[in-house]
Each structure stands twice: as C-alpha cells, then as structure tokens.
Short mmCIF file of C-alpha atoms in Angstrom, two decimals:
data_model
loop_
_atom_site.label_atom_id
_atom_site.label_comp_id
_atom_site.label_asym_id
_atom_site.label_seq_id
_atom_site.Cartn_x
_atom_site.Cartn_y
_atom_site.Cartn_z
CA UNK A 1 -19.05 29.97 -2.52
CA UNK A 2 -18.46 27.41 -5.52
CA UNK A 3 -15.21 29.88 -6.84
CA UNK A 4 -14.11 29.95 -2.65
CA UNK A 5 -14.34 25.72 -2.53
CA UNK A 6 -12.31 25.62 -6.13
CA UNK A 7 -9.64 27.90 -4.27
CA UNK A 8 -9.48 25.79 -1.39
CA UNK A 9 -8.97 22.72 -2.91
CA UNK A 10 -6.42 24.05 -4.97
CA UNK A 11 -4.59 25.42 -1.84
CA UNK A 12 -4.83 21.37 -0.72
CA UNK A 13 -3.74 19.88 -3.62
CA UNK A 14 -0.79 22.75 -3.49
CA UNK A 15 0.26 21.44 -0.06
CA UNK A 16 0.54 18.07 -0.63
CA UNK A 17 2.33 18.71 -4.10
CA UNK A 18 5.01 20.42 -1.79
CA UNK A 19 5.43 17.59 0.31
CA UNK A 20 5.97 14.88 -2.17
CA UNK A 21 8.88 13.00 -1.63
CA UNK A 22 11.95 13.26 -3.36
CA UNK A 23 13.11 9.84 -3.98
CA UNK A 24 11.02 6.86 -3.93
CA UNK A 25 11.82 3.07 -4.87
CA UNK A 26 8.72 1.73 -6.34
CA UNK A 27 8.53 -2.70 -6.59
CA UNK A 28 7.39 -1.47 -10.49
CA UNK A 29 10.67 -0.58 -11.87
CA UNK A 30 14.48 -1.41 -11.15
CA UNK A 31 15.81 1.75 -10.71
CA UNK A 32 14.78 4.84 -7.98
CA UNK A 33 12.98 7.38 -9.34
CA UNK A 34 13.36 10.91 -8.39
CA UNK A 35 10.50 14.42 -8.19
CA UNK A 36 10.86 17.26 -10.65
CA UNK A 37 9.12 20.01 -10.61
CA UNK A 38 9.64 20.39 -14.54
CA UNK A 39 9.05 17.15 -17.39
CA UNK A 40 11.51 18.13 -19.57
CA UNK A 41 9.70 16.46 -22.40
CA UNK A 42 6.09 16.59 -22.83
CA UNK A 43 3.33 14.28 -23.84
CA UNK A 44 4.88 11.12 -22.13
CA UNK A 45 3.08 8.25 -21.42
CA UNK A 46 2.84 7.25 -17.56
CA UNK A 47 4.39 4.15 -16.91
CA UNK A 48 1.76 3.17 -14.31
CA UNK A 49 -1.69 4.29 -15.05
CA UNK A 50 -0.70 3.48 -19.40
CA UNK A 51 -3.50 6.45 -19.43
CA UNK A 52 -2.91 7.55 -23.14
CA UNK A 53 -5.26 10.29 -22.27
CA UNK A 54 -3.51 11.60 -19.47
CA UNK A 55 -0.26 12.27 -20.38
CA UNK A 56 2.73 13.90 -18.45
CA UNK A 57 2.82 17.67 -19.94
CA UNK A 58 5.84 19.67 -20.64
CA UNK A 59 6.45 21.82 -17.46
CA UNK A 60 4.45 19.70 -15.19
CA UNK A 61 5.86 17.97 -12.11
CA UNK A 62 6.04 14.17 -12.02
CA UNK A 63 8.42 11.44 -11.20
CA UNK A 64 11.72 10.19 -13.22
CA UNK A 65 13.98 7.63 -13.34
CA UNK A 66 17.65 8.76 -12.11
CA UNK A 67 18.94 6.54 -14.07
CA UNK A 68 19.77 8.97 -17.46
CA UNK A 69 19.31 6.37 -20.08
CA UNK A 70 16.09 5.30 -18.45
CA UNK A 71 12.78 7.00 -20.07
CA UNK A 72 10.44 5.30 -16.92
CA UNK A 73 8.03 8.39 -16.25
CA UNK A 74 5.15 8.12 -13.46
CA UNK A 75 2.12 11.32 -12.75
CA UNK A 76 3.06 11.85 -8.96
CA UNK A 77 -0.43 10.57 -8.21
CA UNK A 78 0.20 7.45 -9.25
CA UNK A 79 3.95 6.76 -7.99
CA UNK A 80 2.88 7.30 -4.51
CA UNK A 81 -0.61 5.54 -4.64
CA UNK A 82 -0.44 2.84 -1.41
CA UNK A 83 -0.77 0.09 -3.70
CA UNK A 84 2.36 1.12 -5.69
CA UNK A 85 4.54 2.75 -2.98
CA UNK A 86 5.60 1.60 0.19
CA UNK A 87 5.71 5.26 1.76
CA UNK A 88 9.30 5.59 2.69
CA UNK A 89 11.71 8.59 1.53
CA UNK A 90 15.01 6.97 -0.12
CA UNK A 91 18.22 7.68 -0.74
CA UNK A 92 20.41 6.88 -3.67
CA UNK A 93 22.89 5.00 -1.65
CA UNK A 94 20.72 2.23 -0.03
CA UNK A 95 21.19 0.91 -3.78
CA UNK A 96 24.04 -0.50 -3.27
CA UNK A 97 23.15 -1.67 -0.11
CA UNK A 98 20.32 -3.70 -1.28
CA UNK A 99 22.04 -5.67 -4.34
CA UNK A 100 24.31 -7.08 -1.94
CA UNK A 101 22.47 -8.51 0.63
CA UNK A 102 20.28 -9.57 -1.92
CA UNK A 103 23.29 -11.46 -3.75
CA UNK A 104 23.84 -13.68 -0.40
CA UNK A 105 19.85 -14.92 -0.58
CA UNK A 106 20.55 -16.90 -4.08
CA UNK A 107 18.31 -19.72 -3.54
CA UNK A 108 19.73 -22.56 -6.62
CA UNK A 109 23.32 -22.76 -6.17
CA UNK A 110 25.27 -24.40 -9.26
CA UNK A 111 28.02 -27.60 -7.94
CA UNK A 112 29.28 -29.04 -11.26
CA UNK A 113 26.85 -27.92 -13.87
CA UNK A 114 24.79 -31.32 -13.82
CA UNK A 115 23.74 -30.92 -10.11
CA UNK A 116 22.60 -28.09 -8.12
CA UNK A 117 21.35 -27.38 -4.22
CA UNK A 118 18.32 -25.75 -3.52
CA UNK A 119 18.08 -24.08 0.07
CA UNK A 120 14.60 -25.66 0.35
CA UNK A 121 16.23 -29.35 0.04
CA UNK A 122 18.97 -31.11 1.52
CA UNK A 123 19.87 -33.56 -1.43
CA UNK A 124 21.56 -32.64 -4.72
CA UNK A 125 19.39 -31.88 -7.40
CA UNK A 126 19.96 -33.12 -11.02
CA UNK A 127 19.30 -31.05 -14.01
CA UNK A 128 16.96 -32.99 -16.26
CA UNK A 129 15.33 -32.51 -19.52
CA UNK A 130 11.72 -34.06 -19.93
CA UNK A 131 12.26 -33.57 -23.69
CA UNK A 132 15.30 -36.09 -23.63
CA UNK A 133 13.65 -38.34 -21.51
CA UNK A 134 16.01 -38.17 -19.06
CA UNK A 135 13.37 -39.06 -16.52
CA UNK A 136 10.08 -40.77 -16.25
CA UNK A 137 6.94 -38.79 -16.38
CA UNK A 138 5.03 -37.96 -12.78
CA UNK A 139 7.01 -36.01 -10.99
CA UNK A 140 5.67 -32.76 -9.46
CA UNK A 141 6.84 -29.60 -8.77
CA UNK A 142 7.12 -28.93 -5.45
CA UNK A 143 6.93 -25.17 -5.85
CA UNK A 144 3.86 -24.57 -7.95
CA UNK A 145 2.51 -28.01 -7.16
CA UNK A 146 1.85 -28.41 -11.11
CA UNK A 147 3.16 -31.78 -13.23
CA UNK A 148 6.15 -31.14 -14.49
CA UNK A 149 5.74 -31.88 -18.17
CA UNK A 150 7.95 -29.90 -20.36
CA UNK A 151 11.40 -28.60 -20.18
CA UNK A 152 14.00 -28.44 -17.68
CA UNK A 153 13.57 -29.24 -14.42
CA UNK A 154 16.08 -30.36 -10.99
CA UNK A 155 15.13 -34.13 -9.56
CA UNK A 156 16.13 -35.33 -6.38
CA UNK A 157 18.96 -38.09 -6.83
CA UNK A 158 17.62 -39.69 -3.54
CA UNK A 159 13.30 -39.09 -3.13
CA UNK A 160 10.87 -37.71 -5.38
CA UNK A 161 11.61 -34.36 -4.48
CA UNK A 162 11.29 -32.19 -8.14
CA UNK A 163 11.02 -28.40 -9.08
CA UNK A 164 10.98 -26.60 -12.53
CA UNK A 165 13.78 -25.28 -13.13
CA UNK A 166 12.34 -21.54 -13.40
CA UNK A 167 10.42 -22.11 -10.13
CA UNK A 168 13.77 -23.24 -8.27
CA UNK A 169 15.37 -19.84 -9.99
CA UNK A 170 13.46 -18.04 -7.98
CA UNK A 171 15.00 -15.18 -5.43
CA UNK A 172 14.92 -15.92 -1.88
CA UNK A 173 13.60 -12.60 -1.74
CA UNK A 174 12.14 -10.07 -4.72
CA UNK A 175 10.79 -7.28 -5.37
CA UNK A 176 7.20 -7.58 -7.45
CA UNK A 177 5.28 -4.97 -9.23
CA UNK A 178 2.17 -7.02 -7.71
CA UNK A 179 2.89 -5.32 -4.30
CA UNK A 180 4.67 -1.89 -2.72
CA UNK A 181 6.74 -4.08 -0.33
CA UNK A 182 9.66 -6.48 -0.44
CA UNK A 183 8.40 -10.09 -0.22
CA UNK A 184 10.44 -13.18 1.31
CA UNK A 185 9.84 -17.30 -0.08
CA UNK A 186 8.70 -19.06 2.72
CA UNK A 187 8.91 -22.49 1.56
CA UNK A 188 7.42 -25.48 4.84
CA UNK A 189 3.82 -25.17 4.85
CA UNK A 190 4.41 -27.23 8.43
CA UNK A 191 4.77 -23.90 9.64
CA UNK A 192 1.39 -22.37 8.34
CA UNK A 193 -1.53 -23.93 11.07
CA UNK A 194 -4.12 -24.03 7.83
CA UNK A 195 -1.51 -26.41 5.83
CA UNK A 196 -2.26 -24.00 3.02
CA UNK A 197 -2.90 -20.61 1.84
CA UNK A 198 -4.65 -18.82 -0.21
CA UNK A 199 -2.85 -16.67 -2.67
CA UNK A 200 -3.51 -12.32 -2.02
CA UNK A 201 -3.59 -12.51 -6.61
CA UNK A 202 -5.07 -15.16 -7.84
CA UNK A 203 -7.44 -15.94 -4.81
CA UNK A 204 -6.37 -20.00 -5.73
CA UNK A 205 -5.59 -21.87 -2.64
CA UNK A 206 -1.85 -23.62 -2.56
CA UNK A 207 -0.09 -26.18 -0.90
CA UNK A 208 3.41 -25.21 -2.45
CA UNK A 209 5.94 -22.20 -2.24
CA UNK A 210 4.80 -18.86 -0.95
CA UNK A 211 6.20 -15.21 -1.01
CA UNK A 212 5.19 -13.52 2.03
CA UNK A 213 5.43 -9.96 2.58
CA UNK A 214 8.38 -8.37 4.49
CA UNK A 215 6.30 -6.05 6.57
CA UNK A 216 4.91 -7.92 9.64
CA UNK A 217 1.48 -5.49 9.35
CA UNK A 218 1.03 -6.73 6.13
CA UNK A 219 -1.05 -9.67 5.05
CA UNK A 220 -0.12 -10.25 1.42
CA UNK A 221 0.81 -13.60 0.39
CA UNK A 222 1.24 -14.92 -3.11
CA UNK A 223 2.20 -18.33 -4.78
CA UNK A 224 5.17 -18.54 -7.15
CA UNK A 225 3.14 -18.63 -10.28
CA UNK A 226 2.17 -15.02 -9.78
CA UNK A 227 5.37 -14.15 -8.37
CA UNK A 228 6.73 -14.93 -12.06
CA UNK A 229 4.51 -12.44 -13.47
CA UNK A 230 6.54 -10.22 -15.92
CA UNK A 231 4.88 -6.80 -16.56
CA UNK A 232 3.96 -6.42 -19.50
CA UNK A 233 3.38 -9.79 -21.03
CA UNK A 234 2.04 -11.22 -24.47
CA UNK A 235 -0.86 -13.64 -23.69
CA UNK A 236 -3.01 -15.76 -26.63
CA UNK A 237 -5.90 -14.80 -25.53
CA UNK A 238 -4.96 -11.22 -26.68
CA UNK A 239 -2.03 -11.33 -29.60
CA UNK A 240 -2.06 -8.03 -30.97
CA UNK A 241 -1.08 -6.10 -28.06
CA UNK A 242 0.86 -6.07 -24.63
CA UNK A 243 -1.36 -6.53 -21.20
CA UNK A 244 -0.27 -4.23 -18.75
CA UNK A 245 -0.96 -4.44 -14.76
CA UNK A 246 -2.97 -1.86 -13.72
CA UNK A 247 -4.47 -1.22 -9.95
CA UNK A 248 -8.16 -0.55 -9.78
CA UNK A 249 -10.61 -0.45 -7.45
CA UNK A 250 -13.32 -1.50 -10.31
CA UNK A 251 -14.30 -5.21 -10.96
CA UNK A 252 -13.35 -5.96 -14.36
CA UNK A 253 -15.04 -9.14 -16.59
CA UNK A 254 -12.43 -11.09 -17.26
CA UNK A 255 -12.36 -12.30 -21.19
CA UNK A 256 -11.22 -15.38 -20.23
CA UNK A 257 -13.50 -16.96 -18.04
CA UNK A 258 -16.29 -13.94 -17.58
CA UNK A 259 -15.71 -14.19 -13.66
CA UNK A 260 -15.23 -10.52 -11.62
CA UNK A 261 -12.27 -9.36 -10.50
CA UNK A 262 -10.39 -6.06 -9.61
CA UNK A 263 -6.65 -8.16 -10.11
CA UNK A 264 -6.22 -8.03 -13.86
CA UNK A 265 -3.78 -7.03 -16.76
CA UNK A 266 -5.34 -5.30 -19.58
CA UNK A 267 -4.27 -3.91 -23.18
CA UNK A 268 -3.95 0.11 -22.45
CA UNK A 269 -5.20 0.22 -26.54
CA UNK A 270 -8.43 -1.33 -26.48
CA UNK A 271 -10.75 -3.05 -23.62
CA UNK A 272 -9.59 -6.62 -22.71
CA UNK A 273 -8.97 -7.21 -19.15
CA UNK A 274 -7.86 -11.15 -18.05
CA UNK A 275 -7.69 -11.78 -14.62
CA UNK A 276 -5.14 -13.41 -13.01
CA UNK A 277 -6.38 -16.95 -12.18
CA UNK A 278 -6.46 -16.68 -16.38
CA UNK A 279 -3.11 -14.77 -16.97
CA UNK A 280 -1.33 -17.61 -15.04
CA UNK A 281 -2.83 -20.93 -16.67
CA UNK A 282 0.16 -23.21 -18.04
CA UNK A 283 0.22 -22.40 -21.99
CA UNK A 284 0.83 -26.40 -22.58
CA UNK A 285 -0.35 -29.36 -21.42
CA UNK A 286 -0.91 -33.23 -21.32
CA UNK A 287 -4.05 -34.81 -21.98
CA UNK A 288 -3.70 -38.90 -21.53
CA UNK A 289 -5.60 -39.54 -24.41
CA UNK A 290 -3.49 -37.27 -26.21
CA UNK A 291 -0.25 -37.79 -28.05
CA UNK A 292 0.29 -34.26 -28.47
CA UNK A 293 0.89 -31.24 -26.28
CA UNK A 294 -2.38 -28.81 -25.68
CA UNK A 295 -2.62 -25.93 -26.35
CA UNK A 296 -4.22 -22.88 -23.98
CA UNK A 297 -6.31 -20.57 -26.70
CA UNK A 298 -9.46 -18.92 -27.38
CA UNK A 299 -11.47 -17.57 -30.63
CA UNK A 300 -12.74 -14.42 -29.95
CA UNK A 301 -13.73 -14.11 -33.61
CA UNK A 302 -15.95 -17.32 -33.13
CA UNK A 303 -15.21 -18.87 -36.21
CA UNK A 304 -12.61 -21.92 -36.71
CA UNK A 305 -13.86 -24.33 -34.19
CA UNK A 306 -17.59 -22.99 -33.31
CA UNK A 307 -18.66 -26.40 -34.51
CA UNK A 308 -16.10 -28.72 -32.76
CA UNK A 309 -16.00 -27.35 -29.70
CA UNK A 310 -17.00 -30.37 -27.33
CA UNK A 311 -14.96 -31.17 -23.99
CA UNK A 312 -13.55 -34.75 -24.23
CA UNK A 313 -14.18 -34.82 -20.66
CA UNK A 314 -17.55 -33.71 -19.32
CA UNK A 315 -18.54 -33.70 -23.12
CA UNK A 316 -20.15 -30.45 -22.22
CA UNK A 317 -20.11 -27.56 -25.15
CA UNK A 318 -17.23 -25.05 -24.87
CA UNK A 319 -17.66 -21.49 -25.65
CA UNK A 320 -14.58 -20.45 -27.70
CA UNK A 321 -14.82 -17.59 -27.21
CA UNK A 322 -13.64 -18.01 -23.55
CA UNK A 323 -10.29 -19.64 -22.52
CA UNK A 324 -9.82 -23.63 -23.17
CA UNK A 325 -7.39 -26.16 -24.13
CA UNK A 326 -7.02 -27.64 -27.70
CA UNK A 327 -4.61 -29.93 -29.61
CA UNK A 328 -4.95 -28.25 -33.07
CA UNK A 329 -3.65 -31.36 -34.84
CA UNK A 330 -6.78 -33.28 -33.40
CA UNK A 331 -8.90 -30.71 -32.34
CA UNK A 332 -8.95 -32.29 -29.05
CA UNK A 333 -10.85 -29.74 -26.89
CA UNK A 334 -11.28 -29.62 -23.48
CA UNK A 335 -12.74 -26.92 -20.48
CA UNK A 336 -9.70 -25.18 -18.39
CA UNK A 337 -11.20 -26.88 -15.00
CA UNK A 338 -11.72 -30.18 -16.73
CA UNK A 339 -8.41 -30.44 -17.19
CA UNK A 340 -6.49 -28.90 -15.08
CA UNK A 341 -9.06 -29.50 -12.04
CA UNK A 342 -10.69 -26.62 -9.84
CA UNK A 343 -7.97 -26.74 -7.49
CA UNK A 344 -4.61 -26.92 -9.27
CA UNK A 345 -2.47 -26.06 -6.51
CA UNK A 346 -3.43 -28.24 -3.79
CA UNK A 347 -0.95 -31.06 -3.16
CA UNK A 348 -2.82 -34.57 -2.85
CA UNK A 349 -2.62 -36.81 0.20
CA UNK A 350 -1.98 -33.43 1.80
CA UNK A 351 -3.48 -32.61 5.42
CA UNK A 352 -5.12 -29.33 6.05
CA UNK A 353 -7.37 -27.76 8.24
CA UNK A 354 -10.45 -25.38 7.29
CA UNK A 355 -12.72 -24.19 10.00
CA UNK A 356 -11.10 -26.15 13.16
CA UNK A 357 -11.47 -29.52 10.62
CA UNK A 358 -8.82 -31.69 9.27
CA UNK A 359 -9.06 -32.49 5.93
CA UNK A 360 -7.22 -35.05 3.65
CA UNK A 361 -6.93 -33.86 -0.22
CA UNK A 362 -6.77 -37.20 -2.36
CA UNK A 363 -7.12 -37.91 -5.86
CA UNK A 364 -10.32 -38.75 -7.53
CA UNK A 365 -8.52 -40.91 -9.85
CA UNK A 366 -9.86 -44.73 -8.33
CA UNK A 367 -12.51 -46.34 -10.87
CA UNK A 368 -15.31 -45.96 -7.97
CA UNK A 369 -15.44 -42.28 -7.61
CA UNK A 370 -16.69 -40.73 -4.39
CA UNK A 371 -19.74 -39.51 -3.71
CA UNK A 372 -20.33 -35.73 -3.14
CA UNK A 373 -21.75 -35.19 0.16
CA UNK A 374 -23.40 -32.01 -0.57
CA UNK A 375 -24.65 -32.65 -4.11
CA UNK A 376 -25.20 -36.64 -3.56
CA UNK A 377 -23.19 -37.05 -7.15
CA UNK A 378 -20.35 -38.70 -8.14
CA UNK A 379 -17.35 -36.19 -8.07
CA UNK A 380 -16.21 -35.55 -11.14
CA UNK A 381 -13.12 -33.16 -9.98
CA UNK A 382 -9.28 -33.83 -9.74
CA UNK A 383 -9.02 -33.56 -5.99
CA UNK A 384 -11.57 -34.54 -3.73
CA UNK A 385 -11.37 -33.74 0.42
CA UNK A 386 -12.48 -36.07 2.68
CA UNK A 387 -13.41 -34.50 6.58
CA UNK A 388 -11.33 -36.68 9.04
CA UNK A 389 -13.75 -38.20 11.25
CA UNK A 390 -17.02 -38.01 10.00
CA UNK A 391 -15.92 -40.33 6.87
CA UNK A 392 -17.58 -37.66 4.76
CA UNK A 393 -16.52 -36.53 1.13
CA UNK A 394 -16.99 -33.05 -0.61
CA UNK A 395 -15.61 -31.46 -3.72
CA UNK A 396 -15.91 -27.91 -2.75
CA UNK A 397 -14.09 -25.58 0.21
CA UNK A 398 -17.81 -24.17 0.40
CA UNK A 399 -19.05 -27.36 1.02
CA UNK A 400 -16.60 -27.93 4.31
CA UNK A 401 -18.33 -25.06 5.78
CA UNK A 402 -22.03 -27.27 5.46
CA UNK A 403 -21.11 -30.37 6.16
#
C-alpha cells in the first residue's frame, strides 16, 4: 500500500510538471522567464526561495530567464507559487507592449529643470534642496506623510503642497516583487469612505499615496514606503549580509522590534528576519533638541552603549539590542515610537472614519496634553484622535472600538 501511495503521488506530481506553463512574467524580476525541461548548469541558487540547500540540479527542470545574459533561475515550485505569480501564460511579445504604455503613465514630468508637474498637483513644483536651505523646515510629504528633512524634495510655488523627490519619482503604475499583480497609485484619499487605509505590508495605517492592485478581486493595497522596497537591500540592523524577501506562511520574530510577523526580509546565510514596519523606518532623523541628524541602529553585540541607553523622551531604558535612534556624537538615544510616534503615517487635522465614527487626528503638541479616555493618562503620543461628537480623546485605533 505505502510503495502504491509513493507511485501515485509521483504520477500527480508528473501531471502537473507537464502542465507548467511555458512563459511566465513574475513582479520579482524584469525580464520573462521561460520552462526547461533541462538546467543546463547545475547547483544554482533559486532566485526566490535563496534555499542554499535546495539547489537547481543539472538535468532538472526549472524556470530561466530568456534574456541570455541574465543568470535569474527559479525551482518551478516556487515561480508559480500564488504569491509570486499571477497565473497567466505569456508571450514574449506583450513586452513590448507593456514598456510603452507604461512610458505614457510618467507621473513627475521635467519643464525647465528647476520646476516640475506632478499629475497629483495642479501647480508647478520647485526642486529644492533642504541641505542648501533653500526652504524653511516643516513641510511634509504628501506621499509618505513623513517630514521632509533631508535632501531633495519638489515645493509648491503657490500652497504648502511638498513631496520627496524619490516619492514624486514614483511610476504611475509598477510592478513590485511584494505582490504577483500590477499595482496602480491612487493618490485622493477623498475617494476612500475610511479617509485612510491600512497598508496589505506593513499593516501601518496611512493617510498619503497608495498603490492599489490592478485586479478588481484583489484586495492588496500598499503605501509608497513599501512600494520603494528594493529586493535585496543592506539594512544596519544586519551589515554583513544582504536581506532577501522571502514568502512564508510562518511568523517570524522580528530582530528589530521582537513583534510577529509572516512579511519579512531575512539574510539567506544566517537567521535574522526584520519585518517590514522595521525594514522601512527612515535611516535619519531630527530630534529638536538635537543639532545633529539621528541615526537608526542597533547593537546586537550589546556592548558600546549598554550603559547609556536612556530615551530622552519617556526616559525609559532602551534595549540595544533592538532597533532605536541615536546621535553618536551625543549619544542622544531615543525609542523608534518615541520619536517617530505610533502612527507615522497619519496626516494631522485629517478626518476619518473607523467603525461608522468620525474622527479628527490632531497633534499632541499643545502644553496641556489630552487626556486618554481609555487609560485616564495624559497622552504621551504624536497624534492623538478625538471622536466627533462625544468630545472624547483616545490614543489608540483599539481604543475607538471601546469608547
């Protein structure tokens, strides 16, 4: 009976071999790849699984890229899993197809090199430079929702309207190895009922820019800072090696922040997962009481600032051995959510609703700070949300659902 079973899955596994699809176009890499029968070379690394103990053998079938001068290799299990595949049979000459309507959905268009329209804006933009001071500080990016306090960036000559320059590089619509399907920028939250979203990566709620997925079945949704997600990436939490995106249906401890989560990049050579709410924390930052940038880091060997490590803030201890801010000239130190706040992405004196209630998000930033009405403590958060009618105050999207 046993050797009968072995046969008959075999036979299965046979079948479905034989109906694997010739050419697939996976959001992973640029190029199509293509079914052979026969690696040519063995002992190839997949490109998708980075299983260095499951490699593609020499006369085994798998999937390559048609591009000749392209070494991208996949196991045929993992090219058409449904989180990496969007299930469609290509062929090669939708290519060419797909570049050009893809060139007519630029969203930044150049005018003279000092001034640029975005499609999400009517006003000409100005290329600025916070480093040359070529504006004053405050301004926020309308796309991520986070300060814009380093670099490049396009102002509005006539409002306050602002964006980072990479965020207002963004495609119209892209391709992401975060999800099988095309996704499109939807950029008026008017149009969402909720005012916000909550992002299918990160699980971080956002008032600003989202890519939504192309396929109307399909509920994925995810805010520009994890659209700009490059696979790999180096992170400083994790120097020594690259951190690869890999799909899992197993929760992972992040080594940033020790929360679950199945979303996370990890280093194929050793065990260090980070998940993305982690992976996508700005690397600098500006503390008021600071004259220097900070700097996003952790000290997994526990050693250099063990003794130092005080938030400036809640003046709370900080492990270092998690993710936290630090000015190294200073040794200013400070928790992630202390400074950055617990809900980075949510636009102030923005309306939403949550659970048929309309809610105003407004800074905590008045010398009186509210008081929670949940915990009955002063709010010590970024944002706070006040319930439109009741003239209550909480600090939590949990707490809404009490009140």
């Amino acid at each position: 009976m046993h050797s009968l079973a072995m046969l008959v899955d075999l036979s299965s596994r046979r079948r479905e071999c034989i109906f694997l699809p010739k050419v697939i176009k996976i959001t992973r890499h640029s190029h199509y790849l293509s079914h052979t029968l026969c690696i040519p070379d063995g002992n190839l690394i997949c490109k998708i699984c980075r299983n260095h103990r499951i490699k593609l053998k020499p006369g085994y079938g798998g999937y390559t890229c048609i591009d000749n001068s392209c070494d991208y290799v996949a196991h045929s299990v993992c090219a058409t899993l449904k989180e990496v595949w969007d299930g469609r049979d290509h062929h090669i000459e939708e290519h060419e197809e797909d570049s050009n309507s893809e060139a007519d959905l630029a969203a930044l268009v150049d005018i003279n090199g000092k001034s640029m329209r975005h499609f999400s804006h009517d006003h000409d933009l100005l290329v600025s430079d916070v480093e040359r001071g070529e504006k004053e500080d405050g301004y926020v990016c309308q796309a991520c929702i986070l300060p814009i306090e380093f670099g490049r960036f396009l102002a509005c000559k006539q409002c306050d309207f602002a964006l980072h320059e990479a965020c207002g590089s963004l495609p119209r619509k892209m391709e992401n190895s975060l999800h099988p399907h095309s996704l499109i920028l939807q950029i008026d939250m008017m149009n969402i009922e909720e005012g916000f979203f909550t992002c299918s990566v990160c699980l971080r709620e956002s008032c600003g820019f989202m890519y939504q997925c192309s396929q109307k079945d399909c509920g994925f949704q995810m805010d520009v800072i994890c659209a700009s997600f490059a696979d790999p990436l180096n992170h400083i939490a994790h120097p020594p090696h690259l951190l690869f995106y890999t799909f899992s249906n197993f929760e992972y401890s992040c080594m940033g922040c020790d929360q679950r989560s199945k979303n996370v990049v990890h280093c194929p050579t050793c065990y260090f997962p980070l998940d993305f709410k982690c992976v996508t924390l700005p690397r600098l930052v500006k503390y008021k009481h600071d004259v220097h940038p900070l700097t996003l880091y952790c000290d997994k060997s526990n050693t250099r600032f063990e003794n130092l490590s005080w938030c400036e803030i809640c003046e709370e201890k900080i492990n270092v051995e998690m993710l936290y801010y630090i000015c190294h000239d200073c040794i200013t130190t400070l928790h992630i959510g202390c400074m950055i706040g617990k809900y980075p992405y949510l636009k102030p004196s923005h309306r939403i609703k949550v659970d048929g209630l309309t809610i105003q998000i407004t800074t905590n930033s008045s010398v009186s700070r509210s008081i929670c009405h949940t915990c009955h403590r002063i709010c010590q958060d970024k944002l706070v949300f006040m319930i439109s009618g009741k003239d209550v105050v909480v600090r939590d999207f949990a707490d809404i659902n009490i009140v």
